[in-house]
Coordinates of C-alpha atoms and ligand atoms in Angstrom, one line a residue:
M836 CA 23.6 82.7 75.7
S837 CA 21.3 81.8 78.6
E838 CA 23.0 84.4 80.8
E839 CA 22.4 87.0 78.1
R840 CA 18.7 86.0 78.0
Q841 CA 18.3 86.7 81.7
R842 CA 19.4 90.3 81.2
R843 CA 16.5 92.7 81.0
L844 CA 17.8 95.0 78.3
R845 CA 19.4 94.3 75.0
Q846 CA 22.3 96.4 73.6
P847 CA 21.2 99.6 71.9
I848 CA 22.4 99.7 68.3
V849 CA 24.4 102.8 67.6
A850 CA 25.1 104.3 64.2
V851 CA 27.9 106.8 63.5
L852 CA 26.9 109.5 60.9
G853 CA 28.5 112.6 59.5
H854 CA 30.1 114.4 56.6
V855 CA 32.9 112.6 54.8
D856 CA 36.3 113.0 56.4
H857 CA 34.9 114.4 59.7
G858 CA 36.2 111.3 61.5
K859 CA 33.6 108.5 61.7
T860 CA 36.1 105.7 60.8
T861 CA 38.7 107.1 63.2
L862 CA 36.2 107.3 66.0
L863 CA 35.0 103.7 65.4
D864 CA 38.6 102.5 65.4
K865 CA 39.2 104.4 68.6
I866 CA 36.2 102.8 70.2
R867 CA 37.1 99.4 68.9
G868 CA 40.7 99.8 70.1
T869 CA 39.4 100.7 73.5
T870 CA 37.4 97.6 73.6
V871 CA 40.3 95.4 72.5
A872 CA 42.6 97.1 75.0
A873 CA 40.3 96.7 77.9
K874 CA 39.2 93.2 76.9
E875 CA 39.0 90.5 79.3
P876 CA 39.0 86.9 78.0
G877 CA 35.7 85.2 77.5
Q878 CA 33.7 88.4 77.8
I879 CA 33.7 89.5 74.2
T880 CA 31.6 88.1 71.4
Q881 CA 32.7 89.0 68.0
H882 CA 30.2 90.5 65.6
V883 CA 29.9 90.8 61.8
G884 CA 29.7 94.4 60.7
A885 CA 29.4 95.7 64.2
S886 CA 31.5 96.2 67.3
L887 CA 30.1 95.4 70.8
V888 CA 31.4 97.5 73.6
P889 CA 30.4 95.5 76.7
S890 CA 29.3 97.2 79.9
N891 CA 32.5 96.3 81.8
V892 CA 34.5 98.2 79.2
I893 CA 32.2 101.2 79.4
E894 CA 32.6 101.0 83.2
K895 CA 36.4 101.0 82.9
V896 CA 36.5 103.8 80.3
T897 CA 34.1 106.0 82.2
E898 CA 35.6 105.4 85.6
P899 CA 37.5 108.7 85.8
L900 CA 34.2 110.5 85.1
K901 CA 32.7 109.4 88.4
K902 CA 34.6 112.2 90.3
L903 CA 33.5 114.8 87.7
I904 CA 29.9 114.3 86.8
P905 CA 27.0 112.2 88.0
T906 CA 27.1 108.9 86.1
V907 CA 24.3 106.3 86.0
K908 CA 24.7 102.7 87.1
L909 CA 24.9 100.6 84.0
E910 CA 22.1 98.2 83.4
L911 CA 22.8 97.8 79.7
P912 CA 24.8 94.8 78.5
G913 CA 26.7 97.2 76.3
L914 CA 26.5 99.2 73.1
L915 CA 26.6 97.7 69.6
F916 CA 28.2 100.1 67.1
I917 CA 27.5 99.5 63.4
D918 CA 30.9 99.3 61.8
T919 CA 30.2 100.5 58.3
P920 CA 30.3 104.3 58.3
G921 CA 30.2 106.5 55.4
H922 CA 27.9 106.1 52.5
E923 CA 27.0 102.5 52.9
I924 CA 25.5 102.8 56.4
F925 CA 24.2 106.2 55.5
T926 CA 22.0 104.8 52.8
N927 CA 21.1 101.8 54.9
L928 CA 20.1 104.1 57.7
R929 CA 18.1 106.2 55.2
K930 CA 16.4 103.0 54.1
R931 CA 15.9 101.1 57.2
G932 CA 17.2 103.5 59.8
G933 CA 14.3 103.5 62.2
A934 CA 14.6 99.8 62.5
V935 CA 18.3 99.6 62.8
A936 CA 19.7 102.5 64.9
D937 CA 18.4 103.1 68.4
L938 CA 20.9 105.9 68.9
A939 CA 23.3 107.8 66.8
I940 CA 26.5 109.8 67.0
L941 CA 26.6 112.7 64.7
V942 CA 30.3 113.5 64.0
V943 CA 31.1 117.1 63.1
D944 CA 34.6 118.3 62.4
I945 CA 34.8 121.2 65.0
M946 CA 37.0 123.2 62.6
E947 CA 34.7 122.8 59.6
G948 CA 31.3 122.8 61.2
F949 CA 28.2 121.6 59.4
Q950 CA 28.7 120.4 55.8
P951 CA 26.2 119.0 53.3
Q952 CA 26.1 115.5 54.6
T953 CA 25.8 116.8 58.2
Y954 CA 22.5 118.5 57.3
E955 CA 21.4 115.3 55.5
A956 CA 22.2 113.2 58.5
V957 CA 20.3 115.4 60.9
E958 CA 17.3 115.4 58.5
I959 CA 17.3 111.6 58.6
L960 CA 17.7 111.4 62.3
K961 CA 14.9 113.9 62.7
Q962 CA 12.6 111.9 60.3
R963 CA 13.3 108.6 62.0
K964 CA 13.2 110.2 65.5
V965 CA 16.5 108.6 66.4
P966 CA 18.0 110.3 69.5
F967 CA 21.5 111.5 68.9
I968 CA 24.6 113.0 70.4
V969 CA 27.0 115.4 68.6
A970 CA 30.7 114.5 68.7
A971 CA 32.4 117.8 67.9
N972 CA 35.5 116.0 66.6
K973 CA 39.2 117.0 66.1
V974 CA 39.6 119.3 69.1
D975 CA 43.3 118.5 68.9
R976 CA 43.4 120.6 65.7
I977 CA 42.3 123.8 67.6
P978 CA 45.4 126.1 67.5
G979 CA 47.3 125.8 70.8
W980 CA 45.4 122.6 72.0
R981 CA 47.4 120.5 74.4
P982 CA 46.5 116.9 73.9
N983 CA 45.7 114.6 76.9
P984 CA 45.3 111.2 75.3
D985 CA 42.2 109.1 76.3
Q986 CA 41.3 111.5 79.1
P987 CA 37.9 112.8 79.8
I988 CA 37.4 116.1 77.9
L989 CA 36.4 117.8 81.2
I990 CA 40.0 117.1 82.5
S991 CA 41.6 118.0 79.2
M992 CA 39.6 121.3 79.0
R993 CA 41.0 122.4 82.4
K994 CA 44.5 122.1 81.0
Q995 CA 44.0 124.4 78.0
D996 CA 44.5 128.1 77.8
P997 CA 41.4 130.2 78.2
S998 CA 41.8 131.5 74.6
V999 CA 41.8 127.9 73.3
I1000 CA 38.5 127.1 75.2
E1001 CA 37.1 130.4 73.9
F1002 CA 37.9 129.3 70.3
M1003 CA 36.4 125.8 71.0
D1004 CA 33.2 127.3 72.4
N1005 CA 32.8 129.6 69.4
Q1006 CA 32.9 126.7 67.1
I1007 CA 30.4 124.9 69.3
Y1008 CA 28.1 127.9 69.1
K1009 CA 28.2 127.7 65.4
I1010 CA 27.1 124.0 65.6
M1011 CA 24.3 125.0 68.0
G1012 CA 23.2 127.6 65.6
E1013 CA 22.9 125.1 62.7
L1014 CA 21.1 122.6 64.9
A1015 CA 18.7 125.4 66.0
K1016 CA 17.8 126.2 62.4
M1017 CA 16.9 122.5 62.0
G1018 CA 14.6 122.6 65.1
F1019 CA 17.0 121.2 67.7
D1020 CA 17.9 122.9 71.0
S1021 CA 21.5 121.9 71.9
D1022 CA 24.3 122.8 74.2
R1023 CA 27.8 121.7 75.3
F1024 CA 27.1 118.5 77.2
D1025 CA 28.2 119.9 80.6
R1026 CA 25.8 122.8 80.3
I1027 CA 22.8 120.7 79.5
K1028 CA 19.9 121.0 81.9
N1029 CA 17.4 118.7 80.2
Y1030 CA 18.6 115.7 78.2
T1031 CA 15.1 114.9 76.9
R1032 CA 14.9 118.3 75.2
Q1033 CA 18.4 119.2 74.4
I1034 CA 21.0 117.6 72.2
A1035 CA 24.4 117.2 73.9
I1036 CA 27.5 118.3 72.1
V1037 CA 30.7 116.6 73.3
P1038 CA 34.0 118.0 72.2
I1039 CA 36.3 115.0 71.3
S1040 CA 39.3 113.9 69.4
A1041 CA 38.9 110.6 67.8
K1042 CA 42.7 110.7 67.2
T1043 CA 43.8 111.3 70.8
G1044 CA 40.7 109.7 72.5
E1045 CA 40.0 112.8 74.6
G1046 CA 36.2 113.0 75.2
V1047 CA 35.5 109.4 74.3
P1048 CA 34.7 108.6 78.0
E1049 CA 32.0 111.2 78.0
L1050 CA 30.7 110.1 74.7
L1051 CA 30.2 106.5 75.9
A1052 CA 28.8 107.6 79.2
L1053 CA 26.3 109.9 77.6
L1054 CA 25.2 107.3 75.1
A1055 CA 24.7 104.7 77.8
G1056 CA 22.9 107.2 80.0
L1057 CA 20.6 108.3 77.2
A1058 CA 19.6 104.8 76.3
Q1059 CA 19.0 103.8 79.9
R1060 CA 17.0 106.9 80.8
F1061 CA 14.8 107.2 77.7
M1062 CA 14.7 104.0 75.7
K1063 CA 14.1 101.2 78.2
G1064 CA 10.8 100.3 76.6
K1065 CA 12.4 99.8 73.2
L1066 CA 15.3 97.9 74.6
K1067 CA 13.4 95.3 76.5
Y1068 CA 14.9 91.9 75.7
V1069 CA 12.4 89.9 73.6
E1070 CA 12.6 86.1 73.1
G1071 CA 10.5 86.0 69.9
P1072 CA 11.5 85.4 66.3
A1073 CA 14.3 87.6 65.0
K1074 CA 13.9 90.7 63.0
G1075 CA 16.9 92.3 61.3
V1076 CA 18.2 94.2 58.3
V1077 CA 20.6 93.2 55.5
M1078 CA 23.7 95.3 55.6
E1079 CA 25.6 93.5 52.8
V1080 CA 25.2 90.7 50.3
K1081 CA 28.4 88.8 49.9
E1082 CA 29.8 85.8 48.1
E1083 CA 31.9 83.9 50.7
P1084 CA 34.5 81.3 49.6
G1085 CA 33.4 77.9 50.9
Y1086 CA 29.9 79.1 51.9
G1087 CA 28.3 80.5 48.8
S1088 CA 26.0 83.5 49.0
T1089 CA 25.7 85.0 52.4
I1090 CA 24.2 88.1 54.0
D1091 CA 25.7 90.3 56.7
T1092 CA 22.9 91.3 59.0
I1093 CA 22.1 93.3 62.1
I1094 CA 19.6 91.5 64.2
Y1095 CA 17.7 94.1 66.3
D1096 CA 15.0 92.0 67.9
G1097 CA 14.5 88.4 69.0
I1098 CA 16.4 85.2 68.3
I1099 CA 17.6 83.5 65.1
K1100 CA 18.6 79.8 65.1
Q1101 CA 20.2 77.5 62.6
G1102 CA 17.5 75.7 60.6
D1103 CA 15.0 78.6 61.0
T1104 CA 12.9 79.6 58.0
I1105 CA 13.5 83.2 57.1
V1106 CA 12.0 85.7 54.7
V1107 CA 14.6 88.2 53.2
G1108 CA 13.9 91.1 50.9
G1109 CA 14.9 90.1 47.4
I1110 CA 15.4 92.0 44.1
E1111 CA 12.3 90.5 42.4
E1112 CA 10.4 89.0 45.3
P1113 CA 10.8 88.0 48.9
I1114 CA 13.3 85.1 49.4
V1115 CA 12.0 82.3 51.6
T1116 CA 14.8 80.1 52.7
K1117 CA 16.3 78.1 55.6
V1118 CA 19.3 79.2 57.6
R1119 CA 22.1 76.8 56.8
A1120 CA 24.6 78.4 59.1
L1121 CA 25.0 81.4 61.4
L1122 CA 28.6 82.8 61.3
I1123 CA 30.4 85.1 63.7
P1124 CA 34.1 86.1 63.4
E1125 CA 36.6 83.8 65.0
P1126 CA 38.0 85.6 68.1
L1127 CA 41.2 87.4 67.2
Q1128 CA 43.5 85.4 69.4
E1129 CA 42.2 82.1 67.9
I1130 CA 42.5 83.0 64.2
R1131 CA 44.0 80.1 62.3
A1132 CA 45.1 80.6 58.7
T1133 CA 42.1 78.8 57.2
K1134 CA 39.2 79.9 59.3
R1135 CA 37.8 83.3 59.6
F1136 CA 34.4 82.4 60.9
R1137 CA 32.8 80.2 63.5
A1138 CA 29.4 78.7 63.3
V1139 CA 27.0 79.2 66.2
D1140 CA 23.6 77.6 66.9
E1141 CA 21.7 80.8 67.6
V1142 CA 22.1 84.5 68.0
S1143 CA 20.0 87.0 69.9
A1144 CA 19.5 90.7 69.5
A1145 CA 21.3 93.0 69.3
A1146 CA 23.9 91.3 67.1
G1147 CA 25.8 91.4 63.8
V1148 CA 25.8 88.0 62.2
K1149 CA 26.5 86.5 58.8
I1150 CA 23.7 84.2 57.5
V1151 CA 24.4 81.4 55.1
A1152 CA 21.4 80.1 53.2
P1153 CA 20.4 79.1 49.6
G1154 CA 19.1 81.9 47.4
L1155 CA 20.6 84.8 49.2
D1156 CA 22.5 86.1 46.1
K1157 CA 19.3 88.0 45.2
A1158 CA 18.9 89.7 48.6
V1159 CA 18.9 93.5 48.7
A1160 CA 21.1 95.6 51.0
G1161 CA 18.8 97.6 53.3
A1162 CA 16.1 95.0 53.1
P1163 CA 14.4 93.4 56.1
I1164 CA 14.9 89.9 57.3
Y1165 CA 12.3 88.1 59.5
V1166 CA 12.3 84.7 61.1
V1167 CA 9.1 82.8 60.4
E1168 CA 8.1 81.0 63.6
R1169 CA 4.7 79.8 62.5
E1170 CA 4.0 78.4 59.1
E1171 CA 0.6 80.3 59.0
D1172 CA 2.5 83.6 59.3
L1173 CA 4.5 83.1 56.1
E1174 CA 2.2 84.8 53.6
K1175 CA 1.7 87.8 55.9
I1176 CA 5.4 88.2 56.5
K1177 CA 6.1 87.9 52.7
E1178 CA 3.7 90.7 52.0
Q1179 CA 5.3 92.8 54.7
V1180 CA 8.8 92.2 53.3
K1181 CA 7.6 93.0 49.8
K1182 CA 6.2 96.3 50.9
E1183 CA 9.3 97.3 52.8
V1184 CA 11.6 96.4 49.9
E1185 CA 9.5 98.5 47.5
E1186 CA 10.1 101.4 49.8
V1187 CA 13.9 100.7 49.8
L1188 CA 14.0 100.5 46.0
I1189 CA 12.0 103.7 45.6
E1190 CA 14.3 105.6 47.9
T1191 CA 17.3 104.2 46.1
D1192 CA 15.9 105.3 42.7
A1193 CA 15.4 108.8 44.1
E1194 CA 19.1 109.2 45.0
Ligands
GDP1720 P1 35.3 109.6 57.8 O1 35.3 109.8 56.3 O2 34.2 110.4 58.5 O3 35.2 108.2 58.2 O4 36.6 110.2 58.3 P2 38.0 109.5 58.8 O5 37.8 108.8 60.1 O6 38.5 108.7 57.6 O7 38.9 110.8 59.0 C1 39.3 111.6 58.0 C2 40.7 112.2 58.3 O8 40.6 113.0 59.5 C3 41.7 111.2 58.5 O9 42.9 111.6 57.9 C4 41.9 111.1 60.0 O10 43.1 110.7 60.4 C5 41.6 112.5 60.4 N1 41.0 112.6 61.7 C6 39.9 112.0 62.2 N2 39.6 112.3 63.5 C7 40.6 113.1 63.8 C8 40.9 113.8 65.1 O11 40.2 113.7 66.1 N3 42.0 114.7 65.0 C9 42.8 114.8 63.9 N4 43.8 115.7 64.0 N5 42.5 114.2 62.8 C10 41.4 113.3 62.7

């Protein structure tokens, strides 16, 4: 933990969005698989509702890119991917998005192009001003595509027939056209001149892994170049968002949270958004998943004394059964701040509930 504190930047929180069946889950599985495969003992912390891709894994995966494109030296400790794709995170992002996601991947099926939820996702990202990258997914379904598993897409593209690349580019032009209608200038990532003004489109296959190196490199690069202010590591009281409210055998009511700022410790007083009113309670336990190799039949979680952002953690505390998914959670450091924080939480929950009613 102390080593983590010395680092200058925290992990950016990455959300994966897109139309149903366009490949969000498959992409997250691929990224998670990559992490597990490249894992070195002692370097991975498990998270609740999120997957951390540490910088050494990003380095390894993006290594083959060094010969192809200029890559930036990694200063980030890693990328934290929110694991719940689909509707759940979608509504959470809609509700608390600005607070949760620092960056997003918009997954678009390259064969199908923009669909209703794609437009919806772009609209949210635009409103919340969340920088994003487009993953033009399922390139392996382009007729005639020769798969090159886990390779950079730049290498795989060289191995395709010109007509296949022409087909791919046509599909990408259509995506560019839709983005343009929504006010975004975009291009295939290797043709981009200005990353601050243009959205990068990376052709990938979540199934074969082609293009995933570029996707990770671009995310890390974007974060490092344009978000350093936001990602400065802060030692203050934690802020987070409730992803899920869960009854957990042996623990009672718990909440799965993403902590995006500061530190939360066992025994801390917290304010959590509740159905009727803000819940003021004390953290009884902070739980993270037991590392895979150490799972024993009876234990799924391990208690830790403290957790620092960015992290996914399960919080055990009395009264959490009335917490609202999408609601904020704040650690109260000074007693005199309590009323002010309660007011703030109340206001934010009202916004969440109004937006939920509107759906
Ligand atoms: P989600 O609803 O966005 O999470 O989509 P899923 O990840 O569940 O994917 C929907 C379907 O598309 C599944 O049958 C996946 O196996 C398939 N799929 C996802 N990515 C790819 C890909 O890159 N190539 C191919 N051929 N199929 C894919």
